[in-house]
PDB file of C-alpha atoms in Angstrom:
ATOM      1  CA  MET A  30      51.364 -37.902  43.002  1.00  0.00           C
ATOM      2  CA  ALA A  31      51.173 -36.752  39.510  1.00  0.00           C
ATOM      3  CA  TYR A  32      49.745 -33.869  37.392  1.00  0.00           C
ATOM      4  CA  GLN A  33      46.757 -35.454  36.271  1.00  0.00           C
ATOM      5  CA  LYS A  34      43.129 -33.185  34.122  1.00  0.00           C
ATOM      6  CA  THR A  35      40.481 -35.741  36.386  1.00  0.00           C
ATOM      7  CA  ILE A  36      41.545 -36.076  40.138  1.00  0.00           C
ATOM      8  CA  THR A  37      38.448 -38.904  41.778  1.00  0.00           C
ATOM      9  CA  ILE A  38      38.143 -37.792  46.127  1.00  0.00           C
ATOM     10  CA  LYS A  39      35.657 -40.778  47.324  1.00  0.00           C
ATOM     11  CA  GLY A  40      32.742 -39.679  48.673  1.00  0.00           C
ATOM     12  CA  LEU A  41      32.810 -37.068  47.099  1.00  0.00           C
ATOM     13  CA  GLY A  42      32.882 -37.589  43.017  1.00  0.00           C
ATOM     14  CA  GLU A  43      35.616 -36.906  39.918  1.00  0.00           C
ATOM     15  CA  PHE A  44      36.569 -33.156  39.256  1.00  0.00           C
ATOM     16  CA  THR A  45      38.520 -31.754  35.939  1.00  0.00           C
ATOM     17  CA  ILE A  46      40.072 -28.943  35.134  1.00  0.00           C
ATOM     18  CA  SER A  47      37.481 -26.344  34.127  1.00  0.00           C
ATOM     19  CA  PRO A  48      38.173 -24.761  31.082  1.00  0.00           C
ATOM     20  CA  ALA A  49      36.526 -21.435  32.540  1.00  0.00           C
ATOM     21  CA  ILE A  50      40.030 -21.719  35.167  1.00  0.00           C
ATOM     22  CA  LYS A  51      41.869 -17.874  35.292  1.00  0.00           C
ATOM     23  CA  LYS A  52      45.194 -17.580  36.674  1.00  0.00           C
ATOM     24  CA  PHE A  53      43.321 -14.236  39.295  1.00  0.00           C
ATOM     25  CA  THR A  54      40.696 -16.868  39.825  1.00  0.00           C
ATOM     26  CA  LEU A  55      43.228 -19.382  41.855  1.00  0.00           C
ATOM     27  CA  ILE A  56      44.998 -16.242  44.023  1.00  0.00           C
ATOM     28  CA  ASP A  57      42.059 -15.076  44.751  1.00  0.00           C
ATOM     29  CA  LEU A  58      41.127 -18.261  46.418  1.00  0.00           C
ATOM     30  CA  GLY A  59      44.879 -18.102  47.876  1.00  0.00           C
ATOM     31  CA  PHE A  60      47.329 -20.096  45.350  1.00  0.00           C
ATOM     32  CA  ILE A  61      50.324 -18.599  46.258  1.00  0.00           C
ATOM     33  CA  THR A  62      53.161 -19.057  42.276  1.00  0.00           C
ATOM     34  CA  ASN A  63      56.554 -20.968  43.719  1.00  0.00           C
ATOM     35  CA  ASN A  64      59.641 -20.441  42.221  1.00  0.00           C
ATOM     36  CA  ALA A  65      59.364 -22.404  39.056  1.00  0.00           C
ATOM     37  CA  GLY A  66      55.485 -20.911  38.546  1.00  0.00           C
ATOM     38  CA  THR A  67      53.052 -23.746  39.609  1.00  0.00           C
ATOM     39  CA  TYR A  68      50.097 -22.298  41.509  1.00  0.00           C
ATOM     40  CA  VAL A  69      49.832 -23.991  45.538  1.00  0.00           C
ATOM     41  CA  LEU A  70      47.881 -24.528  47.727  1.00  0.00           C
ATOM     42  CA  LYS A  71      47.585 -25.845  51.087  1.00  0.00           C
ATOM     43  CA  ARG A  72      44.487 -25.877  53.355  1.00  0.00           C
ATOM     44  CA  SER A  73      44.796 -27.144  56.884  1.00  0.00           C
ATOM     45  CA  LEU A  74      42.550 -30.445  57.292  1.00  0.00           C
ATOM     46  CA  GLN A  75      42.538 -30.087  60.655  1.00  0.00           C
ATOM     47  CA  PRO A  76      41.617 -25.988  62.315  1.00  0.00           C
ATOM     48  CA  ASP A  77      41.822 -26.808  66.067  1.00  0.00           C
ATOM     49  CA  MET A  78      45.784 -27.695  65.579  1.00  0.00           C
ATOM     50  CA  PRO A  79      48.867 -25.603  64.927  1.00  0.00           C
ATOM     51  CA  VAL A  80      48.635 -25.270  61.066  1.00  0.00           C
ATOM     52  CA  ASP A  81      52.968 -26.484  60.924  1.00  0.00           C
ATOM     53  CA  GLN A  82      51.360 -29.670  62.561  1.00  0.00           C
ATOM     54  CA  ALA A  83      47.900 -30.746  60.673  1.00  0.00           C
ATOM     55  CA  ILE A  84      47.103 -32.474  57.910  1.00  0.00           C
ATOM     56  CA  SER A  85      46.557 -30.622  54.690  1.00  0.00           C
ATOM     57  CA  LEU A  86      45.333 -30.648  51.911  1.00  0.00           C
ATOM     58  CA  LYS A  87      47.590 -29.279  49.216  1.00  0.00           C
ATOM     59  CA  VAL A  88      46.747 -28.701  45.491  1.00  0.00           C
ATOM     60  CA  VAL A  89      49.280 -28.148  42.785  1.00  0.00           C
ATOM     61  CA  PHE A  90      48.099 -26.018  39.817  1.00  0.00           C
ATOM     62  CA  LYS A  91      51.033 -26.206  36.156  1.00  0.00           C
ATOM     63  CA  LYS A  92      52.298 -22.586  35.619  1.00  0.00           C
ATOM     64  CA  ASP A  93      50.001 -23.220  32.514  1.00  0.00           C
ATOM     65  CA  LEU A  94      47.003 -24.270  34.292  1.00  0.00           C
ATOM     66  CA  SER A  95      46.776 -27.697  32.408  1.00  0.00           C
ATOM     67  CA  ALA A  96      46.699 -30.321  34.261  1.00  0.00           C
ATOM     68  CA  MET A  97      46.986 -30.451  38.245  1.00  0.00           C
ATOM     69  CA  LYS A  98      47.623 -32.787  41.208  1.00  0.00           C
ATOM     70  CA  LEU A  99      45.116 -32.444  44.832  1.00  0.00           C
ATOM     71  CA  GLU A 100      46.649 -34.828  47.717  1.00  0.00           C
ATOM     72  CA  VAL A 101      46.565 -34.618  51.793  1.00  0.00           C
ATOM     73  CA  ILE A 102      49.467 -34.306  53.266  1.00  0.00           C
ATOM     74  CA  GLY A 103      51.217 -34.595  57.176  1.00  0.00           C
ATOM     75  CA  ALA A 104      53.145 -31.757  58.977  1.00  0.00           C
ATOM     76  CA  ALA A 105      56.534 -33.570  57.229  1.00  0.00           C
ATOM     77  CA  GLY A 106      55.245 -33.324  53.798  1.00  0.00           C
ATOM     78  CA  GLY A 107      54.329 -36.812  53.226  1.00  0.00           C
ATOM     79  CA  PRO A 108      50.468 -38.693  51.974  1.00  0.00           C
ATOM     80  CA  VAL A 109      48.484 -39.696  54.298  1.00  0.00           C
ATOM     81  CA  ASP A 110      45.582 -41.930  54.257  1.00  0.00           C
ATOM     82  CA  ILE A 111      42.835 -39.756  55.671  1.00  0.00           C
ATOM     83  CA  ASP A 112      39.986 -43.017  55.621  1.00  0.00           C
ATOM     84  CA  ALA A 113      42.374 -44.759  58.377  1.00  0.00           C
ATOM     85  CA  ARG A 114      41.539 -41.770  61.003  1.00  0.00           C
ATOM     86  CA  GLU A 115      38.958 -41.696  63.560  1.00  0.00           C
ATOM     87  CA  ASP A 116      38.575 -37.660  62.298  1.00  0.00           C
ATOM     88  CA  ALA A 117      38.209 -38.547  58.633  1.00  0.00           C
ATOM     89  CA  LYS A 118      34.665 -37.326  57.937  1.00  0.00           C
ATOM     90  CA  ASP A 119      35.638 -34.352  59.213  1.00  0.00           C
ATOM     91  CA  MET A 120      38.587 -34.087  57.296  1.00  0.00           C
ATOM     92  CA  LEU A 121      36.880 -35.037  54.164  1.00  0.00           C
ATOM     93  CA  ASP A 122      34.042 -32.540  54.899  1.00  0.00           C
ATOM     94  CA  LEU A 123      36.377 -30.225  54.646  1.00  0.00           C
ATOM     95  CA  VAL A 124      37.975 -30.668  51.780  1.00  0.00           C
ATOM     96  CA  GLY A 125      34.811 -30.844  49.993  1.00  0.00           C
ATOM     97  CA  PHE A 126      34.155 -28.107  51.694  1.00  0.00           C
ATOM     98  CA  PHE A 127      37.014 -27.016  48.988  1.00  0.00           C
ATOM     99  CA  LEU A 128      36.560 -28.600  46.651  1.00  0.00           C
ATOM    100  CA  LYS A 129      33.375 -26.576  46.311  1.00  0.00           C
ATOM    101  CA  GLU A 130      34.644 -23.299  46.473  1.00  0.00           C
ATOM    102  CA  MET A 131      36.729 -23.964  43.441  1.00  0.00           C
ATOM    103  CA  THR A 132      33.841 -26.012  41.421  1.00  0.00           C
ATOM    104  CA  GLU A 133      32.392 -22.397  42.149  1.00  0.00           C
ATOM    105  CA  ARG A 134      34.562 -19.770  41.468  1.00  0.00           C
ATOM    106  CA  GLN A 135      34.855 -21.931  38.175  1.00  0.00           C
ATOM    107  CA  VAL A 136      38.639 -23.415  38.688  1.00  0.00           C
ATOM    108  CA  LEU A 137      37.162 -26.531  38.462  1.00  0.00           C
ATOM    109  CA  GLU A 138      34.527 -28.902  37.705  1.00  0.00           C
ATOM    110  CA  GLN A 139      31.955 -31.992  38.987  1.00  0.00           C
ATOM    111  CA  ILE A 140      31.733 -34.487  36.549  1.00  0.00           C
ATOM    112  CA  ALA A 141      30.460 -37.676  39.009  1.00  0.00           C
TER     113      ALA A 141
END
């Protein structure tokens, strides 16, 4: 998935990067900096499974915080379509919880 300034999540709305975003806020939320300087957050969407075997939400911000990408990935790192799963509602609720937290901390803004 390519970097974007705005993301749309079916059932949750449209989100954009907040102009008030700060690097230290990302670190407070659990983002780590990789070797390329990007900020990466990975959160499990299956709390009853071991973290290394669960489907996860992955959020990545560019080093300069100008763009982001958000994807749901499987244990092997490939993309996963959660809509086709039986536990899709539970996973979507967790995605909503994580996005709400980032919205409250002025990392993202909900625009629709």
